CSV table of C-alpha atoms and ligand atoms in Angstrom, one decimal:
chain,number,residue,atom,x,y,z
A,1,MET,CA,16.5,-6.8,27.5
A,2,THR,CA,17.2,-10.3,26.2
A,3,GLY,CA,16.6,-12.0,22.9
A,4,THR,CA,13.0,-13.2,22.4
A,5,ARG,CA,13.0,-16.6,24.1
A,6,VAL,CA,10.5,-19.3,24.8
A,7,LYS,CA,11.1,-19.8,28.5
A,8,THR,CA,10.4,-22.5,31.0
A,9,PRO,CA,7.3,-21.6,33.0
A,10,LYS,CA,7.7,-20.7,36.6
A,11,THR,CA,6.5,-23.5,38.9
A,12,SER,CA,6.9,-22.0,42.3
A,13,THR,CA,6.1,-18.7,43.9
A,14,THR,CA,6.7,-17.2,47.4
A,15,ARG,CA,3.2,-16.0,47.6
A,16,SER,CA,0.2,-18.4,47.8
A,17,ILE,CA,-1.3,-19.2,44.5
A,18,PRO,CA,-4.8,-17.9,44.2
A,19,ALA,CA,-7.5,-20.5,43.8
A,20,ARG,CA,-8.0,-19.3,40.2
A,21,ALA,CA,-5.0,-17.9,38.4
A,22,LEU,CA,-5.7,-14.6,36.7
A,23,GLN,CA,-3.2,-15.1,34.0
A,24,ALA,CA,-2.8,-17.8,31.3
A,25,SER,CA,0.5,-19.6,31.6
A,26,ARG,CA,0.9,-19.5,27.8
A,27,ALA,CA,1.7,-15.8,28.0
A,28,ASP,CA,4.5,-16.6,30.5
A,29,VAL,CA,6.5,-18.7,28.2
A,30,PHE,CA,7.7,-16.1,25.8
A,31,THR,CA,9.0,-12.6,26.0
A,32,GLU,CA,7.7,-9.6,24.0
A,33,SER,CA,9.2,-9.2,20.5
A,34,VAL,CA,12.8,-7.9,20.7
A,35,ILE,CA,12.6,-6.6,17.2
A,36,ARG,CA,9.6,-4.3,18.1
A,37,GLU,CA,11.4,-3.4,21.4
A,38,MET,CA,14.4,-2.3,19.5
A,39,THR,CA,12.2,0.0,17.4
A,40,ARG,CA,10.9,1.7,20.6
A,41,LEU,CA,14.5,2.1,22.0
A,42,ALA,CA,15.6,3.6,18.6
A,43,LEU,CA,12.8,6.2,18.9
A,44,LYS,CA,13.7,7.0,22.5
A,45,HIS,CA,17.4,7.5,21.6
A,46,GLY,CA,16.9,9.1,18.2
A,47,ALA,CA,18.8,6.2,16.6
A,48,VAL,CA,18.7,5.3,13.0
A,49,ASN,CA,16.4,2.2,13.0
A,50,LEU,CA,18.0,-0.7,11.2
A,51,ALA,CA,16.3,-3.1,13.5
A,52,GLN,CA,12.7,-3.6,12.3
A,53,GLY,CA,12.3,-4.7,8.7
A,54,PHE,CA,10.0,-2.0,7.3
A,55,PRO,CA,10.8,0.7,4.6
A,56,ASP,CA,11.1,4.4,5.4
A,57,PHE,CA,10.2,5.2,1.8
A,58,PRO,CA,6.7,5.4,0.3
A,59,CYS,CA,4.8,2.5,-1.3
A,60,PRO,CA,4.0,2.7,-5.0
A,61,GLU,CA,1.6,5.5,-6.0
A,62,GLU,CA,-0.8,3.0,-7.7
A,63,LEU,CA,-1.4,1.4,-4.3
A,64,LYS,CA,-2.1,4.6,-2.5
A,65,THR,CA,-4.5,5.7,-5.2
A,66,ALA,CA,-6.3,2.4,-5.2
A,67,ALA,CA,-6.6,2.5,-1.4
A,68,CYS,CA,-8.1,6.0,-1.4
A,69,GLU,CA,-10.5,5.0,-4.2
A,70,ALA,CA,-11.7,2.0,-2.2
A,71,VAL,CA,-12.3,4.1,0.9
A,72,ASN,CA,-14.1,6.8,-1.1
A,73,ALA,CA,-16.2,4.1,-2.8
A,74,ASP,CA,-17.3,2.9,0.6
A,75,VAL,CA,-15.5,-0.4,0.6
A,76,ASN,CA,-15.5,0.0,4.3
A,77,GLN,CA,-17.4,-2.9,5.7
A,78,TYR,CA,-16.3,-6.5,6.4
A,79,ALA,CA,-15.0,-8.3,3.3
A,80,ILE,CA,-15.8,-11.9,2.8
A,81,THR,CA,-14.0,-13.7,5.7
A,82,TRP,CA,-11.5,-15.5,3.5
A,83,GLY,CA,-10.8,-12.5,1.3
A,84,SER,CA,-12.5,-10.5,-1.5
A,85,LYS,CA,-13.2,-12.4,-4.6
A,86,GLU,CA,-11.2,-9.9,-6.7
A,87,LEU,CA,-8.1,-10.3,-4.6
A,88,ARG,CA,-8.2,-14.1,-4.5
A,89,GLU,CA,-8.6,-14.2,-8.3
A,90,GLU,CA,-5.5,-11.9,-8.7
A,91,ILE,CA,-3.5,-14.0,-6.2
A,92,ALA,CA,-4.4,-17.2,-8.1
A,93,LYS,CA,-3.1,-15.6,-11.4
A,94,ARG,CA,0.1,-14.4,-9.9
A,95,VAL,CA,0.8,-17.6,-8.1
A,96,LYS,CA,0.3,-19.6,-11.3
A,97,THR,CA,2.8,-17.5,-13.3
A,98,TYR,CA,5.4,-16.8,-10.6
A,99,ASN,CA,5.3,-19.8,-8.3
A,100,GLY,CA,4.1,-22.4,-10.8
A,101,MET,CA,1.2,-23.5,-8.6
A,102,ASP,CA,-2.5,-23.8,-9.2
A,103,PHE,CA,-4.9,-22.8,-6.5
A,104,HIS,CA,-8.6,-22.2,-7.1
A,105,PRO,CA,-9.7,-18.8,-5.6
A,106,GLU,CA,-12.8,-20.4,-4.1
A,107,THR,CA,-11.2,-23.3,-2.3
A,108,GLY,CA,-7.4,-22.8,-2.1
A,109,ILE,CA,-6.7,-19.2,-1.1
A,110,THR,CA,-7.4,-17.4,2.2
A,111,VAL,CA,-6.6,-13.7,2.7
A,112,THR,CA,-5.3,-13.1,6.2
A,113,CYS,CA,-4.0,-10.2,8.3
A,114,GLY,CA,-0.5,-10.4,7.1
A,115,SER,CA,1.7,-13.5,7.0
A,116,THR,CA,1.9,-13.2,10.8
A,117,GLU,CA,-1.7,-14.3,11.2
A,118,ALA,CA,-1.3,-16.7,8.3
A,119,MET,CA,1.4,-18.6,10.1
A,120,LEU,CA,-0.5,-18.8,13.4
A,121,ALA,CA,-3.8,-19.7,11.7
A,122,SER,CA,-1.9,-22.5,9.7
A,123,LEU,CA,-0.3,-23.9,12.8
A,124,LEU,CA,-3.6,-23.8,14.8
A,125,ALA,CA,-5.3,-25.5,11.8
A,126,VAL,CA,-2.9,-28.5,11.5
A,127,ILE,CA,-1.2,-29.0,14.9
A,128,SER,CA,-2.8,-30.8,17.8
A,129,PRO,CA,-1.2,-29.8,21.2
A,130,GLY,CA,1.9,-31.8,21.8
A,131,GLU,CA,2.7,-32.6,18.1
A,132,GLU,CA,6.2,-31.8,16.9
A,133,VAL,CA,7.2,-29.1,14.4
A,134,ILE,CA,10.7,-28.9,12.9
A,135,VAL,CA,12.0,-25.3,12.9
A,136,PRO,CA,15.3,-24.6,11.1
A,137,GLU,CA,17.6,-22.4,13.3
A,138,PRO,CA,18.2,-19.4,13.1
A,139,PHE,CA,14.6,-18.6,12.5
A,140,TYR,CA,12.3,-15.5,12.2
A,141,GLU,CA,11.5,-14.7,15.9
A,142,ASN,CA,7.7,-15.1,15.6
A,143,TYR,CA,8.0,-18.8,15.0
A,144,GLY,CA,9.0,-19.5,18.7
A,145,PRO,CA,5.9,-17.9,20.2
A,146,ASP,CA,3.8,-19.3,17.3
A,147,THR,CA,4.7,-22.8,18.3
A,148,VAL,CA,3.8,-22.0,22.0
A,149,LEU,CA,0.4,-20.5,21.0
A,150,SER,CA,-0.5,-23.5,18.8
A,151,GLY,CA,0.7,-26.0,21.4
A,152,ALA,CA,3.3,-27.4,19.1
A,153,VAL,CA,6.6,-28.9,20.4
A,154,PRO,CA,9.4,-27.2,18.4
A,155,HIS,CA,12.3,-29.4,17.2
A,156,TYR,CA,15.1,-27.0,16.2
A,157,VAL,CA,17.5,-28.1,13.4
A,158,SER,CA,20.6,-26.0,12.9
A,159,LEU,CA,21.4,-24.8,9.5
A,160,ALA,CA,25.0,-25.3,8.3
A,161,ASP,CA,27.6,-22.5,8.9
A,162,ASP,CA,26.8,-21.1,5.4
A,163,PHE,CA,23.1,-21.4,6.3
A,164,SER,CA,22.5,-24.2,3.8
A,165,ILE,CA,20.6,-27.4,4.7
A,166,ASN,CA,22.6,-29.9,6.7
A,167,GLU,CA,21.2,-33.1,5.2
A,168,GLU,CA,22.3,-35.4,8.1
A,169,ALA,CA,20.7,-33.1,10.7
A,170,TRP,CA,17.4,-33.0,8.7
A,171,LYS,CA,17.3,-36.8,8.2
A,172,ASN,CA,17.8,-37.3,12.0
A,173,ALA,CA,15.2,-34.6,12.8
A,174,PHE,CA,12.3,-36.4,11.0
A,175,SER,CA,10.6,-39.0,13.2
A,176,ARG,CA,7.2,-40.6,13.7
A,177,THR,CA,6.2,-37.7,15.9
A,178,THR,CA,6.9,-35.0,13.3
A,179,LYS,CA,3.7,-33.3,12.1
A,180,ALA,CA,5.0,-30.3,10.2
A,181,ILE,CA,8.0,-28.2,9.3
A,182,ILE,CA,8.3,-24.4,9.1
A,183,LEU,CA,10.4,-23.1,6.2
A,184,ASN,CA,11.3,-19.5,5.3
A,185,THR,CA,12.9,-18.7,1.9
A,186,PRO,CA,14.3,-16.2,1.1
A,187,ASN,CA,15.3,-16.3,4.8
A,188,ASN,CA,15.1,-13.8,7.6
A,189,PRO,CA,17.6,-13.3,9.3
A,190,THR,CA,20.3,-15.1,7.2
A,191,GLY,CA,19.5,-13.9,3.7
A,192,LYS,CA,19.7,-17.6,2.5
A,193,VAL,CA,17.7,-18.5,-0.6
A,194,PHE,CA,17.1,-22.3,-0.5
A,195,SER,CA,18.0,-24.0,-3.8
A,196,LYS,CA,15.7,-26.4,-5.7
A,197,LYS,CA,18.1,-29.2,-4.7
A,198,GLU,CA,17.8,-28.4,-1.0
A,199,LEU,CA,14.0,-28.0,-1.1
A,200,SER,CA,13.7,-31.3,-3.1
A,201,PHE,CA,15.6,-33.0,-0.4
A,202,ILE,CA,13.3,-31.6,2.3
A,203,ALA,CA,10.2,-32.4,0.1
A,204,ASP,CA,11.2,-36.0,-0.1
A,205,LEU,CA,11.5,-36.2,3.6
A,206,CYS,CA,8.1,-34.7,4.0
A,207,VAL,CA,6.6,-37.2,1.6
A,208,ASP,CA,8.3,-40.2,3.1
A,209,HIS,CA,7.3,-39.2,6.7
A,210,ASN,CA,3.8,-37.8,5.8
A,211,VAL,CA,4.6,-34.4,7.1
A,212,ILE,CA,3.1,-30.9,6.2
A,213,ALA,CA,5.4,-28.1,5.1
A,214,ILE,CA,4.4,-24.6,6.2
A,215,THR,CA,6.5,-22.2,4.1
A,216,ASP,CA,6.8,-18.4,4.7
A,217,GLU,CA,7.7,-16.9,1.3
A,218,ILE,CA,7.2,-13.2,2.2
A,219,TYR,CA,10.5,-12.2,0.5
A,220,GLU,CA,9.9,-14.2,-2.7
A,221,HIS,CA,10.6,-11.2,-5.0
A,222,ILE,CA,13.7,-9.9,-3.2
A,223,LEU,CA,16.5,-12.0,-4.7
A,224,TYR,CA,20.0,-11.1,-5.8
A,225,ASP,CA,22.6,-12.2,-8.4
A,226,GLY,CA,20.1,-13.9,-10.7
A,227,ARG,CA,18.8,-16.3,-8.0
A,228,LYS,CA,15.4,-17.8,-8.6
A,229,HIS,CA,12.7,-18.4,-6.0
A,230,VAL,CA,11.4,-21.9,-5.6
A,231,SER,CA,8.2,-22.7,-3.7
A,232,ILE,CA,8.4,-26.1,-2.1
A,233,GLY,CA,4.7,-26.5,-2.7
A,234,SER,CA,5.4,-26.7,-6.5
A,235,LEU,CA,7.7,-29.8,-6.1
A,236,ASP,CA,6.5,-33.3,-6.8
A,237,GLY,CA,4.2,-34.7,-4.1
A,238,MET,CA,4.0,-31.4,-2.2
A,239,GLN,CA,0.9,-29.7,-3.6
A,240,ASP,CA,-1.5,-31.4,-1.0
A,241,ARG,CA,0.9,-31.2,2.0
A,242,THR,CA,2.1,-27.6,1.8
A,243,ILE,CA,0.7,-24.4,3.1
A,244,THR,CA,2.4,-21.5,1.3
A,245,ILE,CA,2.3,-18.2,3.0
A,246,GLY,CA,2.6,-14.9,1.1
A,247,SER,CA,2.2,-11.2,2.0
A,248,PHE,CA,2.0,-7.8,0.5
A,249,SER,CA,4.1,-6.2,3.3
A,250,LYS,CA,7.5,-6.5,1.8
A,251,THR,CA,7.0,-6.8,-1.9
A,252,TYR,CA,4.9,-3.6,-2.1
A,253,SER,CA,6.3,-1.8,1.0
A,254,VAL,CA,3.0,-1.7,2.9
A,255,THR,CA,3.9,-3.5,6.2
A,256,GLY,CA,1.3,-1.5,8.0
A,257,TRP,CA,-1.6,-2.7,5.8
A,258,ARG,CA,-1.6,-6.1,7.3
A,259,VAL,CA,-2.6,-8.2,4.3
A,260,GLY,CA,-1.2,-11.6,3.5
A,261,TYR,CA,-2.6,-15.0,2.4
A,262,THR,CA,-2.3,-18.8,2.5
A,263,LEU,CA,-2.4,-21.2,-0.4
A,264,ALA,CA,-3.3,-24.8,0.5
A,265,ASP,CA,-5.4,-27.7,-0.7
A,266,PRO,CA,-9.2,-27.5,-0.1
A,267,ASP,CA,-9.2,-29.6,3.0
A,268,LEU,CA,-6.4,-27.6,4.7
A,269,THR,CA,-7.9,-24.4,3.4
A,270,ALA,CA,-11.3,-25.1,5.0
A,271,ARG,CA,-9.5,-25.6,8.4
A,272,ILE,CA,-7.4,-22.5,8.0
A,273,ARG,CA,-10.5,-20.4,7.1
A,274,LYS,CA,-12.4,-21.5,10.3
A,275,ILE,CA,-9.5,-20.5,12.5
A,276,HIS,CA,-8.9,-17.2,10.5
A,277,ASP,CA,-12.6,-16.3,10.8
A,278,PHE,CA,-12.6,-16.5,14.6
A,279,LEU,CA,-9.2,-14.9,15.0
A,280,THR,CA,-9.8,-11.8,12.9
A,281,VAL,CA,-13.1,-12.1,10.8
A,282,GLY,CA,-11.0,-10.8,7.9
A,283,ALA,CA,-8.3,-8.5,6.6
A,284,PRO,CA,-9.0,-4.7,6.0
A,285,ALA,CA,-11.5,-4.5,3.1
A,286,PRO,CA,-10.4,-1.3,1.3
A,287,LEU,CA,-6.7,-2.5,1.5
A,288,GLN,CA,-7.6,-5.8,0.0
A,289,GLN,CA,-8.9,-3.9,-3.1
A,290,ALA,CA,-5.7,-1.9,-3.2
A,291,CYS,CA,-3.7,-5.2,-3.0
A,292,ALA,CA,-5.6,-6.5,-6.0
A,293,ALA,CA,-4.3,-3.4,-7.8
A,294,ALA,CA,-0.8,-4.1,-6.6
A,295,LEU,CA,-1.0,-7.5,-8.3
A,296,ARG,CA,-1.7,-5.8,-11.6
A,297,LEU,CA,1.6,-3.8,-11.6
A,298,PRO,CA,3.8,-4.6,-14.6
A,299,GLU,CA,6.6,-7.2,-14.4
A,300,SER,CA,9.1,-4.4,-14.5
A,301,TYR,CA,8.0,-3.4,-10.9
A,302,TYR,CA,9.5,-6.6,-9.5
A,303,LYS,CA,12.8,-6.2,-11.4
A,304,GLU,CA,13.2,-2.6,-10.2
A,305,LEU,CA,12.4,-3.7,-6.6
A,306,ALA,CA,15.2,-6.3,-6.6
A,307,ALA,CA,17.6,-3.8,-8.3
A,308,GLU,CA,16.8,-1.1,-5.7
A,309,TYR,CA,17.4,-3.6,-2.8
A,310,ASP,CA,20.6,-4.8,-4.5
A,311,ARG,CA,22.0,-1.3,-4.4
A,312,LYS,CA,20.9,-0.9,-0.7
A,313,ARG,CA,22.4,-4.2,0.4
A,314,LYS,CA,25.8,-3.1,-1.1
A,315,ILE,CA,25.7,0.3,0.7
A,316,LEU,CA,25.0,-1.4,4.1
A,317,TYR,CA,27.5,-4.2,3.4
A,318,LYS,CA,30.3,-1.7,2.8
A,319,GLY,CA,29.4,0.3,5.8
A,320,LEU,CA,29.3,-2.7,8.1
A,321,ARG,CA,32.7,-4.0,6.8
A,322,ASP,CA,34.2,-0.5,7.2
A,323,ALA,CA,32.9,-0.5,10.8
A,324,GLY,CA,34.6,-3.8,11.5
A,325,PHE,CA,31.7,-6.3,11.3
A,326,ALA,CA,32.3,-9.7,9.8
A,327,CYS,CA,29.5,-10.4,7.3
A,328,GLU,CA,28.5,-11.7,3.8
A,329,LEU,CA,26.3,-10.3,1.2
A,330,PRO,CA,22.8,-11.9,1.6
A,331,GLN,CA,21.3,-14.0,-1.3
A,332,GLY,CA,17.8,-12.6,-0.7
A,333,ALA,CA,15.5,-10.7,1.6
A,334,TYR,CA,16.6,-7.4,3.1
A,335,TYR,CA,18.9,-8.2,6.1
A,336,ILE,CA,22.6,-8.6,6.8
A,337,PHE,CA,23.3,-11.0,9.6
A,338,THR,CA,26.7,-10.0,11.1
A,339,ASP,CA,29.2,-11.6,13.3
A,340,ILE,CA,30.2,-9.4,16.3
A,341,ALA,CA,32.7,-11.8,17.9
A,342,GLY,CA,35.4,-9.3,17.3
A,343,PHE,CA,33.7,-6.6,19.5
A,344,GLU,CA,34.0,-8.4,22.8
A,345,LYS,CA,30.4,-7.8,23.9
A,346,ASN,CA,27.4,-10.1,23.7
A,347,ASP,CA,24.6,-9.3,21.2
A,348,VAL,CA,22.3,-7.7,23.7
A,349,GLU,CA,25.1,-5.5,25.3
A,350,PHE,CA,26.3,-4.6,21.8
A,351,ALA,CA,22.8,-3.7,20.5
A,352,ARG,CA,22.3,-1.4,23.5
A,353,HIS,CA,25.8,0.1,23.1
A,354,LEU,CA,25.2,0.7,19.4
A,355,ILE,CA,21.9,2.5,20.0
A,356,GLU,CA,23.2,4.6,22.9
A,357,THR,CA,26.7,5.5,21.6
A,358,ALA,CA,26.6,5.3,17.8
A,359,GLY,CA,22.8,6.0,17.4
A,360,VAL,CA,22.0,2.9,15.2
A,361,ALA,CA,19.5,0.2,16.1
A,362,ALA,CA,19.9,-3.5,15.1
A,363,VAL,CA,18.5,-6.7,16.5
A,364,PRO,CA,20.4,-9.0,18.9
A,365,GLY,CA,21.2,-12.4,17.3
A,366,SER,CA,19.8,-14.4,20.2
A,367,SER,CA,16.3,-13.4,19.0
A,368,PHE,CA,16.7,-15.8,16.2
A,369,TYR,CA,17.8,-18.9,18.2
A,370,HIS,CA,16.2,-20.9,20.9
A,371,GLU,CA,19.8,-21.1,22.3
A,372,GLY,CA,22.9,-19.2,21.2
A,373,GLY,CA,23.2,-16.4,18.7
A,374,GLU,CA,25.0,-14.1,21.1
A,375,THR,CA,27.8,-13.4,18.6
A,376,LYS,CA,25.3,-12.1,15.9
A,377,LEU,CA,23.5,-8.9,15.1
A,378,ARG,CA,20.9,-8.4,12.4
A,379,PHE,CA,20.6,-5.1,10.4
A,380,THR,CA,18.0,-4.3,7.8
A,381,PHE,CA,18.6,-2.3,4.6
A,382,SER,CA,14.9,-1.7,3.8
A,383,LYS,CA,15.6,2.1,4.1
A,384,ARG,CA,16.3,5.1,1.9
A,385,ASP,CA,19.9,5.4,0.7
A,386,GLU,CA,20.4,8.5,2.8
A,387,THR,CA,19.2,6.6,5.9
A,388,LEU,CA,21.7,3.8,5.2
A,389,GLU,CA,24.5,6.2,4.5
A,390,GLU,CA,23.8,8.1,7.8
A,391,ALA,CA,23.8,4.8,9.7
A,392,CYS,CA,27.1,3.8,8.1
A,393,ARG,CA,28.7,7.2,8.9
A,394,ARG,CA,27.6,6.8,12.5
A,395,MET,CA,29.0,3.3,12.8
A,396,LYS,CA,32.4,4.1,11.3
A,397,GLN,CA,33.5,5.3,14.8
A,398,LEU,CA,33.2,1.7,16.0
A,399,ALA,CA,36.1,0.6,13.9
B,1,LIG,N1,7.7,-13.5,8.1
B,1,LIG,C1,9.0,-13.1,8.0
B,1,LIG,C2,10.0,-14.0,7.6
B,1,LIG,C3,9.2,-11.8,8.2
B,1,LIG,O1,10.5,-11.3,8.2
B,1,LIG,C4,8.2,-10.9,8.6
B,1,LIG,C5,8.4,-9.5,9.0
B,1,LIG,O2,9.5,-9.0,9.1
B,1,LIG,C6,6.9,-11.4,8.7
B,1,LIG,C7,6.7,-12.7,8.4
B,1,LIG,C8,5.7,-10.5,9.1
B,1,LIG,O3,5.0,-10.3,7.9
B,1,LIG,P1,3.6,-9.6,7.8
B,1,LIG,O4,3.8,-8.2,7.8
B,1,LIG,O5,3.0,-10.1,6.5
B,1,LIG,O6,2.8,-10.1,8.9
């Protein structure tokens, strides 16, 4: 087991190469997802799974009821490829009030199979093979394979030690060959919430260099200590050069439903829709109806969600500190990115040791870097309080 890596393709083999290779080389250049692998290992060893970011508590009743009603009402055939009208209209309303952005449901919103598909469809829509995409590091592990699948050349830019934007590094990263940047705020794995000042700095670079921002804002409602979410697409000059990606997975605790969306100007949207159509035809129809119901939940839902996660982050933070991990409280999202330098094992050895001896699963830090990350481990706190307390009890023996 190693961190998910984009690898150099093999160029020689001891056996003769068949006249027509049976495998595509693009599948050789990255490994399977380490996050999902850790989930399988956790199941095998009966470990508490703090690896993969999904809740072990139920989603809101209103969503379950709406999903059942949709199935019973026979909303069981393909929805419109770019998403049901009702859902696109609800997304447009929410995005206007929460993100401060105006997108017309007919021309600016595309419902996708989660933000996973949204990111890949966006890259496929805007990147021609060989064009460069800036990726801040550490990054959500999917972005590595996404660049390979879309033919992009990733240019990794390290975040500062406190995970803020290192202005000099960003200025140097932008060049004539830069086509797009990938952003993620609130951030997985670091928990960093980029400030308006940081995002304005990046926005100015995008405008000056005629670059597209693709921004994954899946944790936009999970913020702590009074922080505010800023969408880079709402900043001056960015409306027409930003693809904003949202999802229902984390905000409504329905990661298995696979419903997300893109917001982009009509020209970009038309391209994304073409790619989306031939990748998936569309997102699950009855669940789109239930997601429209989710968007009608009262404002208090979002406050309670953040308050619940605030409590959970403090339970895990204390447990990790008590067990000897060096870590900080995250500013947003639902992960704690720890430093394991004190444990004298690299991330992969330590992750395995943690599963097999303590019975707790986490993700090796190298999954979030193209190089490095061996002194890091990521834990999620998207779990019931009892689950977190049990994990903390098990990890105490490490100290
Ligand atoms: N983007 C980020 C930053 C994530 O952390 C995750 C899941 O953990 C995803 C995307 C996947 O989202 P979805 O379930 O909407 O495909």
